[in-house]
Coordinates of C-alpha atoms in Angstrom, one line a residue:
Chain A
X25 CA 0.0 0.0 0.0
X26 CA 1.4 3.7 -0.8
X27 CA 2.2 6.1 2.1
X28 CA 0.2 8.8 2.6
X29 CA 3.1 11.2 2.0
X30 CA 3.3 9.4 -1.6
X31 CA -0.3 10.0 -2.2
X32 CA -0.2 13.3 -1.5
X33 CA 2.4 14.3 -3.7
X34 CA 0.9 12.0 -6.2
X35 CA -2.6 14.3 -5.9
X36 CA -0.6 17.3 -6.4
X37 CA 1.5 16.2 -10.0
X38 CA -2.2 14.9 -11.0
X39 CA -4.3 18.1 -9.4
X40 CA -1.3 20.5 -10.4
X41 CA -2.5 22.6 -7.3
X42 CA 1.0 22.5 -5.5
X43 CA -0.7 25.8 -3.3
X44 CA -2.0 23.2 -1.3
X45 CA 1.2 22.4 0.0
X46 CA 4.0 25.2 -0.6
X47 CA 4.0 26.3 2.5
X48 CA 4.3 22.9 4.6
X49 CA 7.3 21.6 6.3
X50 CA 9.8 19.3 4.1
X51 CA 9.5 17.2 7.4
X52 CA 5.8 16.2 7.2
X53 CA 7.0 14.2 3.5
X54 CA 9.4 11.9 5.9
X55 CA 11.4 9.4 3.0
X56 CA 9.7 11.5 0.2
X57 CA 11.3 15.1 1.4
X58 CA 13.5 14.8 -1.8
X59 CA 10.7 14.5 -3.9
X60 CA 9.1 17.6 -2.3
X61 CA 11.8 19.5 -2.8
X62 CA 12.2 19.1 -6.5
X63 CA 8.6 19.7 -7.1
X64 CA 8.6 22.5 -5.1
X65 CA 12.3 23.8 -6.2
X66 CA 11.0 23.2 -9.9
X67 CA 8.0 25.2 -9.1
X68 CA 9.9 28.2 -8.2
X69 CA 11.8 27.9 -11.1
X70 CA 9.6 26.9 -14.3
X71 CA 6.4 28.0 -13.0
X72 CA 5.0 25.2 -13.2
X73 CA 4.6 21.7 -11.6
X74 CA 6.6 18.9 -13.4
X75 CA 5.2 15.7 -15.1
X76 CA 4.6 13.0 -13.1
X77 CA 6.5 11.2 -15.1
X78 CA 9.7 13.1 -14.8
X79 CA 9.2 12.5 -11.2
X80 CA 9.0 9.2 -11.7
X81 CA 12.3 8.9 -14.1
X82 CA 14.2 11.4 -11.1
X83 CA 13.2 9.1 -8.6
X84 CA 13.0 5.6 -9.8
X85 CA 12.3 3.7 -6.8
X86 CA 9.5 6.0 -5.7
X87 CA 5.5 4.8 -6.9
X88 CA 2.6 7.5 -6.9
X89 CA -0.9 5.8 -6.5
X90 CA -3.8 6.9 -8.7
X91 CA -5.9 9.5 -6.4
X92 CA -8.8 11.1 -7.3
X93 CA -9.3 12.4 -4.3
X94 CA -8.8 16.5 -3.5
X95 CA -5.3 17.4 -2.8
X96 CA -6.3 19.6 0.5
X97 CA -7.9 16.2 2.3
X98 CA -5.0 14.0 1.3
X99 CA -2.9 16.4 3.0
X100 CA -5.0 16.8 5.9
X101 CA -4.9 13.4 6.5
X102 CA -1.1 13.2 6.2
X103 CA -1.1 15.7 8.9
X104 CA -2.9 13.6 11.2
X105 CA -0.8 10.3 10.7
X106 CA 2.4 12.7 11.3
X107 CA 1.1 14.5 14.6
X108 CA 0.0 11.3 16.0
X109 CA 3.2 9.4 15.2
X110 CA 5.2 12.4 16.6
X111 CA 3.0 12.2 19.8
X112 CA 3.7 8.9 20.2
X113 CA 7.7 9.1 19.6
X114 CA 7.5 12.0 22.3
X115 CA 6.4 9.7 24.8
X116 CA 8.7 6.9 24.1
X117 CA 11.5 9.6 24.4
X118 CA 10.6 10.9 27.5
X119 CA 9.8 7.2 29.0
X120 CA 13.5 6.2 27.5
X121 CA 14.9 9.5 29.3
X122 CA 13.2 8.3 32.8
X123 CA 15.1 4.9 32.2
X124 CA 18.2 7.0 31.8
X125 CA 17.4 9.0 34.9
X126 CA 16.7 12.2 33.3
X127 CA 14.6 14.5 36.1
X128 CA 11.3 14.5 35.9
X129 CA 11.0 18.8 35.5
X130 CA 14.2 18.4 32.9
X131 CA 11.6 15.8 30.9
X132 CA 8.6 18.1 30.9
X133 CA 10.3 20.6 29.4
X134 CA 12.0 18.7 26.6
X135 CA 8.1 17.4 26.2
X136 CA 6.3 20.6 26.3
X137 CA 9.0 22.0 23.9
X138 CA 8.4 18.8 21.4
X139 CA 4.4 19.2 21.5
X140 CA 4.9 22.8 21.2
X141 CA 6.3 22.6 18.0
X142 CA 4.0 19.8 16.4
X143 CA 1.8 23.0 17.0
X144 CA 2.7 24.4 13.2
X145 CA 1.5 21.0 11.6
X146 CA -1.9 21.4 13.3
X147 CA -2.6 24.8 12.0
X148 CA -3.1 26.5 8.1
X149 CA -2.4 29.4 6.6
X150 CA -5.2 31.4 6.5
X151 CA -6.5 32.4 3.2
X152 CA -9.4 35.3 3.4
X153 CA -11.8 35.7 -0.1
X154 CA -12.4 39.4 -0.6
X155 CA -15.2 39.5 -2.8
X156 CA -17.1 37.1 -0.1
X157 CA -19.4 40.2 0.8
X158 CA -21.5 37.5 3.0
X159 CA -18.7 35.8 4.9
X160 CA -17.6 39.7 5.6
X161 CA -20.6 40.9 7.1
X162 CA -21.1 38.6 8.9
X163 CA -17.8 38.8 10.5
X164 CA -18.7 42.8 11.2
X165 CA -21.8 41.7 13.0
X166 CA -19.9 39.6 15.5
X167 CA -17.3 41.9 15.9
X168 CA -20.2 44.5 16.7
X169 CA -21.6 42.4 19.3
X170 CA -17.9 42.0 21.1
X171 CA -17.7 45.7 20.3
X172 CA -20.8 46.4 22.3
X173 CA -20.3 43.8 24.9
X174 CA -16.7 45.7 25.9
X175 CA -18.1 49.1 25.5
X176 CA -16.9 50.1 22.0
X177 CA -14.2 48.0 21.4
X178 CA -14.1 44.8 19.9
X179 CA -10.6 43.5 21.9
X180 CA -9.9 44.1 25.2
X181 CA -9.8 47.5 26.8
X182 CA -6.7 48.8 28.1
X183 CA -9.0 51.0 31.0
X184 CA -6.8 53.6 30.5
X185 CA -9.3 56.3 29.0
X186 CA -6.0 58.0 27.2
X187 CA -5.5 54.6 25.6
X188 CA -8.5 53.7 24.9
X189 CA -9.8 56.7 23.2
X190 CA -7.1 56.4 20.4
X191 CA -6.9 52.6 20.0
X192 CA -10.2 52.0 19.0
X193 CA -9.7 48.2 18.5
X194 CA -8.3 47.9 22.3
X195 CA -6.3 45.0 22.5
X196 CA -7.6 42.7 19.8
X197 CA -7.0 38.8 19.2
X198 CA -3.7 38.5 17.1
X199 CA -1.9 42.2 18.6
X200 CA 1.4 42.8 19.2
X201 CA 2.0 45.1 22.3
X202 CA 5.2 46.3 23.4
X203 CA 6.1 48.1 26.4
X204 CA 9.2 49.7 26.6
X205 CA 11.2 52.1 29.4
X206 CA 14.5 52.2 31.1
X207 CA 15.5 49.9 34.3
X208 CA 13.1 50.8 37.5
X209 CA 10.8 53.4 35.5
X210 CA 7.6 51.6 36.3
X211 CA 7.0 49.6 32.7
X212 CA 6.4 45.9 35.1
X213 CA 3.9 48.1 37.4
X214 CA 2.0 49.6 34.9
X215 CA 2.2 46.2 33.1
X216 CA 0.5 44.8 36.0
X217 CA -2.0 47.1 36.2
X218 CA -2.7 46.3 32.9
X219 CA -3.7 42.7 33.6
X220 CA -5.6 44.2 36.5
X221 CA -7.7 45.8 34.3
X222 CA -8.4 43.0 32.0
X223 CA -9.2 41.2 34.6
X224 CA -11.7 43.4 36.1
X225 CA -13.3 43.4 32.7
X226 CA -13.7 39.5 33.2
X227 CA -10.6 38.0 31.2
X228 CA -8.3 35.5 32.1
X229 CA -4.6 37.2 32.4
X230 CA -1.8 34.6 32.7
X231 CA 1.5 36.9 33.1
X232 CA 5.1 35.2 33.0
X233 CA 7.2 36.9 35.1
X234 CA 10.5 36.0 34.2
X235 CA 11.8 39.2 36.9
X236 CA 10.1 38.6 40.0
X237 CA 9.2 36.1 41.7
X238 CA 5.2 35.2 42.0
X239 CA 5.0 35.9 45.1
X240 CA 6.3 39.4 44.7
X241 CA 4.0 39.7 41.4
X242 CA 1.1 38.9 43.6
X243 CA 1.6 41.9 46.1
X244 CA 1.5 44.1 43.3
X245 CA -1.4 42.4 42.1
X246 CA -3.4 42.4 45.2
X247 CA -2.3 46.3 46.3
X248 CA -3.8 47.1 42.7
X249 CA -7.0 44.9 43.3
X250 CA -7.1 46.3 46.3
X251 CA -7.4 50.1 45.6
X252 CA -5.1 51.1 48.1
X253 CA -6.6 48.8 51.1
X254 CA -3.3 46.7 51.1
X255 CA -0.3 48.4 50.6
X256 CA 2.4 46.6 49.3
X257 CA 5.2 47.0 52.0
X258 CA 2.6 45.4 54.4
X259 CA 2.0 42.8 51.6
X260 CA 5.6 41.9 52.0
X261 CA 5.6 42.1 54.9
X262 CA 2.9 40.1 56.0
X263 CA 1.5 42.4 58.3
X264 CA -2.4 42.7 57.1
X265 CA -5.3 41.6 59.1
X266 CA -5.8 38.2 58.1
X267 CA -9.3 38.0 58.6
X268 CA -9.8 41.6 56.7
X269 CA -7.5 40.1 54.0
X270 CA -10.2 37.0 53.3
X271 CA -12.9 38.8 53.9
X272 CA -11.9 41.2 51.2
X273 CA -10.2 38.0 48.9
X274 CA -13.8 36.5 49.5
X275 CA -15.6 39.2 48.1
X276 CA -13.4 40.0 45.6
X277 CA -12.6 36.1 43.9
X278 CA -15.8 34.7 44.5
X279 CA -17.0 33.9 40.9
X280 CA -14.2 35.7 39.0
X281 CA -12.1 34.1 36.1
X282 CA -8.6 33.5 37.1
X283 CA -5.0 35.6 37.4
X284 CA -2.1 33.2 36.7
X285 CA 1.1 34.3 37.3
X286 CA 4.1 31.7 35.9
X287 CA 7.2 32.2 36.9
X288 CA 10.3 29.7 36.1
X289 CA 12.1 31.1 39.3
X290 CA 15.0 31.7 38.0
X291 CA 15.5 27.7 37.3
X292 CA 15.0 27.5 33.7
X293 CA 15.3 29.2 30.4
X294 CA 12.1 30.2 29.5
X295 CA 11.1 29.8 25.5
X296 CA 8.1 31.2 23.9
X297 CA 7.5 27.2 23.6
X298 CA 7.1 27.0 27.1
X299 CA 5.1 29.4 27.2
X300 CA 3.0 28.5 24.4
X301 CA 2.4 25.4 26.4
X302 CA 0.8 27.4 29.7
X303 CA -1.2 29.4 26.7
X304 CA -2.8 25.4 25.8
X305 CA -2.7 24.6 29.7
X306 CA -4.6 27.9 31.0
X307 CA -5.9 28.8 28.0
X308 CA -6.3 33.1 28.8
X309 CA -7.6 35.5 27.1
X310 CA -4.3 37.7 27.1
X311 CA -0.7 37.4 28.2
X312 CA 1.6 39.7 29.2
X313 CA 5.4 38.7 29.8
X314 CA 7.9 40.4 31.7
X315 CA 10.7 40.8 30.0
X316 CA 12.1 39.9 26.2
X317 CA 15.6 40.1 27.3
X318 CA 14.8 37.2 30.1
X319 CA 13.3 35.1 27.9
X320 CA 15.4 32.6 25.0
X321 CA 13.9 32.2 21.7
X322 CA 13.1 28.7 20.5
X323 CA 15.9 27.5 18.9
X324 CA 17.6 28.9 22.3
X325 CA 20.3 31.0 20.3
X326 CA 23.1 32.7 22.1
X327 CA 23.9 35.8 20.0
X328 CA 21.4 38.0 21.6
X329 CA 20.3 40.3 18.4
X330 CA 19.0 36.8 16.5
X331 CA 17.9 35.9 20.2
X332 CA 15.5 38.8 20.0
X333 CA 15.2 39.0 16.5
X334 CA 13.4 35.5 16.6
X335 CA 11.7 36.3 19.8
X336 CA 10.1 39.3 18.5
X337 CA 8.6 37.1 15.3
X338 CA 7.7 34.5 17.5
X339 CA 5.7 36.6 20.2
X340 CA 4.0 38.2 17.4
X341 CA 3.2 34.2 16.0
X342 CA 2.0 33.1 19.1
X343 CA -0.5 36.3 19.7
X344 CA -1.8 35.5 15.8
X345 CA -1.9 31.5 16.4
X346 CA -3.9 32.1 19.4
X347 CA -5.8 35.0 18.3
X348 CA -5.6 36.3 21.6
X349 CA -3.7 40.0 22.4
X350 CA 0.2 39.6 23.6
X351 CA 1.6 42.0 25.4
X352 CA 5.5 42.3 26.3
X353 CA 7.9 44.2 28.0
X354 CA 11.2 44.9 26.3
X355 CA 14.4 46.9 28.5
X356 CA 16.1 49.8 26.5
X357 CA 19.6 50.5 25.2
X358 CA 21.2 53.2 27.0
X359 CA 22.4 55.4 24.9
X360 CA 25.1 57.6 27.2
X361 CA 24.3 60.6 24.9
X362 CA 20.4 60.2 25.8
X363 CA 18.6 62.5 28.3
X364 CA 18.0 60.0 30.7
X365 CA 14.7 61.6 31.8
X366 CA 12.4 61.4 29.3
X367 CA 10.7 58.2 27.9
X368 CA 12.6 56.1 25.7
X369 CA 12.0 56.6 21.6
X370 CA 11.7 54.1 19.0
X371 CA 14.5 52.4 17.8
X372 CA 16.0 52.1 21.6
X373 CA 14.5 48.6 22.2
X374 CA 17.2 46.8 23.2
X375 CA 19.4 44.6 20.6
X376 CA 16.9 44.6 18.0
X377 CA 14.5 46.7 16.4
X378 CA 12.5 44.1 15.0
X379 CA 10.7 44.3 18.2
X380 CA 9.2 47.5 17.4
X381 CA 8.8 46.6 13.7
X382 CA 6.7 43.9 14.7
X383 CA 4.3 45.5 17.2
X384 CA 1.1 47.0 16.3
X385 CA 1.4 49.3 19.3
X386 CA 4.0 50.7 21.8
X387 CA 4.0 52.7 24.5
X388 CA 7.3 54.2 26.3
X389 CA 6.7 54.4 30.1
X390 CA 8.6 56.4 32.4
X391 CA 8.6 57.3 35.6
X392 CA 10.4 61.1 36.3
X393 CA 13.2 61.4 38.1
X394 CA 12.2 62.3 42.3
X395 CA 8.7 62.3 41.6
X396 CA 5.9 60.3 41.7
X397 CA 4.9 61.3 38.4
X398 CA 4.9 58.5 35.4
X399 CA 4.6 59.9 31.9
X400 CA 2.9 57.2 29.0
X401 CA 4.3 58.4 25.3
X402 CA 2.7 56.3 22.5
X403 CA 5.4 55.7 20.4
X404 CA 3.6 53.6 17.4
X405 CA 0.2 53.0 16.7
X406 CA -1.0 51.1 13.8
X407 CA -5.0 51.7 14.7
X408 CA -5.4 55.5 15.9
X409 CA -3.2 58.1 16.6
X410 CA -0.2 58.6 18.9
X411 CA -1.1 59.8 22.6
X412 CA 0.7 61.1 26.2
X413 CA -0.2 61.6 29.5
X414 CA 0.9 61.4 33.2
X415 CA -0.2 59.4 35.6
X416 CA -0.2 60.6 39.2
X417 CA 1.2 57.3 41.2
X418 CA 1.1 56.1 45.1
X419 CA 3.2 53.5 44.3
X420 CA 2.8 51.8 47.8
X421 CA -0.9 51.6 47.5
X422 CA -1.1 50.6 43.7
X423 CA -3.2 53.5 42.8
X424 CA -2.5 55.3 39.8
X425 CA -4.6 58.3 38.2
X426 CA -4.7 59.6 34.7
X427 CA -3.3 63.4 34.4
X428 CA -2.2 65.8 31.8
X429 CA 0.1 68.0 33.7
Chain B
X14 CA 33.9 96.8 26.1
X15 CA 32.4 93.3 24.9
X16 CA 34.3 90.6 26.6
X17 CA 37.2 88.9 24.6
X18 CA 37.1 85.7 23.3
X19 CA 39.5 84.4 25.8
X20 CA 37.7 85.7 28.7
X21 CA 34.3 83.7 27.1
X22 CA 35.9 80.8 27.0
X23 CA 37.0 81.3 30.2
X24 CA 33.6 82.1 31.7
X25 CA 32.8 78.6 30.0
X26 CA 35.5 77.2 31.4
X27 CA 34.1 77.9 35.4
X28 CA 30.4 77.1 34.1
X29 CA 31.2 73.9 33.3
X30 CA 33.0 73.3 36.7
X31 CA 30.6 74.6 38.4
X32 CA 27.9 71.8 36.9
X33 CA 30.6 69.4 37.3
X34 CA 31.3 69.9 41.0
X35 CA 27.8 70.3 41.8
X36 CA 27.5 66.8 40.6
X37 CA 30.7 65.0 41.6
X38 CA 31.7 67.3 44.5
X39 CA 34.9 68.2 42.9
X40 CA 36.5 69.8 40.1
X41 CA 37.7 66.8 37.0
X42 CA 40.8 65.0 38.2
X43 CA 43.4 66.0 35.4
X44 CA 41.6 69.5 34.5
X45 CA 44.5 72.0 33.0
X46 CA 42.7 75.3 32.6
X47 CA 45.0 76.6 30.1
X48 CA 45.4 73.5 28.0
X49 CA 41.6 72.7 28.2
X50 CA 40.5 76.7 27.6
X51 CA 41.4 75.8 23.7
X52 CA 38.5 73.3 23.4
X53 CA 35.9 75.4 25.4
X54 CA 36.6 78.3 22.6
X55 CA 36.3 76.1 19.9
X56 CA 33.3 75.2 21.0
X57 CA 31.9 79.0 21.7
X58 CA 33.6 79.6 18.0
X59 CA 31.5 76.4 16.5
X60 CA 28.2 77.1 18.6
X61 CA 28.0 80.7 20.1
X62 CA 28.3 81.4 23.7
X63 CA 24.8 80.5 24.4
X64 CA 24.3 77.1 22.6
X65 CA 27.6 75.8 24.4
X66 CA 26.2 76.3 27.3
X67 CA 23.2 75.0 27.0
X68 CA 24.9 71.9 25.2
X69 CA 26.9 71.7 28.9
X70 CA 24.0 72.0 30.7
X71 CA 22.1 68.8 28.8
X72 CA 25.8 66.9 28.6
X73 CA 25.3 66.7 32.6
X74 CA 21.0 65.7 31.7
X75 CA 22.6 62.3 29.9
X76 CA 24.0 58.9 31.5
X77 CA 27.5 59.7 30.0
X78 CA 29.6 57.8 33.0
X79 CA 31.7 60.4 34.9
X80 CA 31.2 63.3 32.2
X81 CA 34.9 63.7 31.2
X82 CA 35.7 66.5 29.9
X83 CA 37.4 65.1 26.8
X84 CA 33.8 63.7 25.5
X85 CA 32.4 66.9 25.9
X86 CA 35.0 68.8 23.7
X87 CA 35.2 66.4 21.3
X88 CA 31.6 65.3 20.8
X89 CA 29.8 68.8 21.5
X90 CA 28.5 68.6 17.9
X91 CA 26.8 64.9 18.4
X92 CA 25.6 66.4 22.3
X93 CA 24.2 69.4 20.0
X94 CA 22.3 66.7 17.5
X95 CA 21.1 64.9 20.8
X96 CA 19.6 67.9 22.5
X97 CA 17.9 69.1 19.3
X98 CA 16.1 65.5 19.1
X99 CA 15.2 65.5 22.7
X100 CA 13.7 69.1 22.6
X101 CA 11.7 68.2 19.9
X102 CA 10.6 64.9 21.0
X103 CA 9.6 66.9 24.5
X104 CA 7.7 69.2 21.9
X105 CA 5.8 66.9 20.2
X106 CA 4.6 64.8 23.4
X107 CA 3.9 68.1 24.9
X108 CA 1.5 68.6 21.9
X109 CA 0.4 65.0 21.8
X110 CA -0.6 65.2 25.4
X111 CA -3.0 68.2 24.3
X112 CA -4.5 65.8 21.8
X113 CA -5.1 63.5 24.4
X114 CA -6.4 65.7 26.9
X115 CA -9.2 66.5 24.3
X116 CA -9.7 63.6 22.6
X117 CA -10.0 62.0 26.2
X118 CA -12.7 64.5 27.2
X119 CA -15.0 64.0 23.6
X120 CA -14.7 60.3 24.5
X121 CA -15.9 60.5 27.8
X122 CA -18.9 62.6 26.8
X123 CA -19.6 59.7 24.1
X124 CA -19.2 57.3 26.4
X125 CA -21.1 59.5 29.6
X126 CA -18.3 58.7 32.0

């Protein structure tokens, strides 16, 4: 019997719709990747998708079953056999490691990183008819009733009103956020309060928090929540009323959709794999992560420019894959010529500006010098126009108010 | 009698001291007055009296670690670039924050907030 990669390939030198599958991996065609090549590489070059015949004379040994079947379901099905067989070598590798004494976190990881990637084969390119009037309108009326349901915006609002107001889509399925500011200028607060306000609204936030512990996140968190009724020196310390405190967690939790804060304290490199794998475990309606420069890309490379050059594609991948809004923190280059006090400007991201290339919108935080004052500075904006303001913070309570000086 | 070109240089000389010690406490270690005078006038001669000072005054706004005076006077040109952008990038978030301010109050009429 011929192998479904055969098949397929077959369907495609009969069907002469090689579309179908120019943008799949050469891996998914296991012993026929040669064969996928040339008809691909011939493709390219003639415009056109060689005889079967030639195939045939180029690769002697291989035999292409008659199919009359449509190229798109072959392939489909070849997916399938691939991500189960995959699955299933997975396992067997991490059951060998145990026998070999691997630790049990170090084997979770190498399987979360494996499954992670059979991601790609489970997924398509998405192709989008124009001239489908139906299929469009009835996309707008869907995105009109999330609009309504999150007063006015079809993603998720920021609650910031100077945010808001000039990012009409708020923070949509498939966005790209970047936060960017120097060391210590409030970008991980304000990131947090973020998450707060998402969650208010009723989404799930999962943050990774690659700088602080969860523990430490949490005080934040809860002083924010809290509206001042923790402070977050008696957080950390543990000097609340313990009673007052589950009283007011009671009231607060009861019925509301969850805050996860992952953390690989300090242990392990964190890749957006991993992370893609808490995305399938929790599965929230926005991340934020705190910060690119913590994190390794997947291919863990050690020249950090790539590092973040691949990071940057693959943060923007994952927030399109799982049409949910990403939202990540990037650390500045310190240019010694730079006023320091001022929020940093585009093309300061640090090692690569790919980050910002990549983003649909990014906003500069910084908190003044000796003050309490934190100034916001749009920097791009694909959906609206650019905005500023200050935000008068108590820093200890978590409060912070919109102001324009 | 307007002051001589020495003498300007001079006073430019004991302004950026001043800044200097008023940051670090003490005057440069390794500061020649006479030997250093020459870059201080080429840079009244390159800028005017007024911009070099206020290209000193930003020099000591910036991270530059221990603001020797060799950077200054040989990189007053790229300091003058840098303050240029930063003044304008002040200007335009000063303006951006006025769009905000009303654009902020027209949305939360539409929105009766």
């Amino acid at each position: 019997m011929a192998s479904k990669e055969a098949t397929v390939l077959s369907a495609v030198l009969r069907n002469k719709d090689i579309h179908v599958i120019l943008g799949e991996s050469e891996e998914l065609f296991g012993s026929y990747q040669d064969v996928f090549s040339f008809i691909k590489d011939y493709y390219v070059k003639y415009k056109t998708v060689p005889d079967i015949n030639l195939i045939e004379t180029n690769f002697g040994s291989v035999e292409f079953p008659d199919t009359t079947a449509a190229t798109a379901y072959l392939l489909e099905d070849l997916r399938g056999e691939y991500i189960s067989n995959r699955m299933e070598q997975v396992m067997l590798k991490s059951a060998d490691a145990k026998i070999a004494g691997m630790s049990a976190p170090k084997r979770l990881e190498k399987m979360l990183a494996s499954l992670s990637k059979l991601g790609q084969f489970s997924s398509n390119v998405r192709d989008l008819s124009l001239t489908d009037a139906e299929a469009a309108a009835e996309y707008f009326a869907k995105i009109k009733i999330k609009s309504d349901d999150n007063g006015g915006t079809p993603g998720i609002p920021t609650g910031f009103v100077t945010i808001d107001s000039a990012y009409p889509t708020g923070m949509a399925p498939g966005h790209n956020i970047l936060l960017m500011g120097y060391t210590g200028k409030g970008k991980s607060m304000w990131s947090a309060l973020l998450g707060v306000n998402a969650w208010l609204k009723g989404y799930k936030v999962m943050v990774v928090s690659l700088e602080m512990s969860p523990e430490e996140y949490r005080e934040r968190v809860y002083a924010m929540m809290s509206e001042g009724m923790f402070n977050i020196d008696n957080l950390a310390t543990g000097e609340i009323d313990p009673d007052g405190f589950r009283t007011w967690a009671k009231k607060k939790f009861e019925g509301a959709t969850d805050f996860i804060v992952v953390s690989n304290a300090g242990n392990t490199e964190v890749t957006p794999n991993t992370v893609q794998a808490k995305i399938d475990t929790y599965r929230p309606d926005i991340v934020i992560m705190d910060y690119d420069q913590l994190f390794s890309d997947n291919a863990k490379s050690q020249n950090m420019t790539t590092r973040m050059m691949n990071l940057s594609r693959e943060f923007k991948l994952m927030a399109v894959r799982n049409a949910i809004p990403v939202v990540h923190i990037s650390a500045v280059t310190d240019e010694e010529n730079d006023k320091r006090d001022s929020p940093p400007r585009l093309g300061q991201s640090a090692w690569a500006k790919a980050i910002e290339y990549d983003a649909h919108l990014v906003i500069s935080i910084h908190r003044h010098d000796d003050t309490n004052i934190v100034e916001l500075a749009g920097r791009k904006n694909r959906h609206g126009p650019l905005f500023n303001c200050f935000f008068k913070v108590d820093f200890k309570a978590g409060v912070w108010v919109e102001d324009f000086g | 009698m307007a002051p001589t070109k020495a003498q300007r240089a001079n006073a430019l000389v004991t302004f950026y001291l001043g800044l200097y010690t008023d940051r670090y406490g003490d005057k440069p270690f390794g500061f020649n007055r006479f030997r250093d005078r020459w870059g201080f006038e080429a840079m009244i001669d390159d800028l005017g009296y007024g911009l070099a000072k206020d290209v000193i005054t930003y020099y000591f706004t910036t991270s530059r670690y221990g603001h020797p005076t060799k950077y200054l006077l040989y990189n007053y040109d790229v300091l003058n670039k840098d303050m240029r952008d930063a003044a304008e990038d002040e200007q335009i978030r000063i303006d951006l924050r006025a769009d905000s301010k009303a654009r902020v109050e027209q949305w939360k009429a539409e929105h009766g907030v």
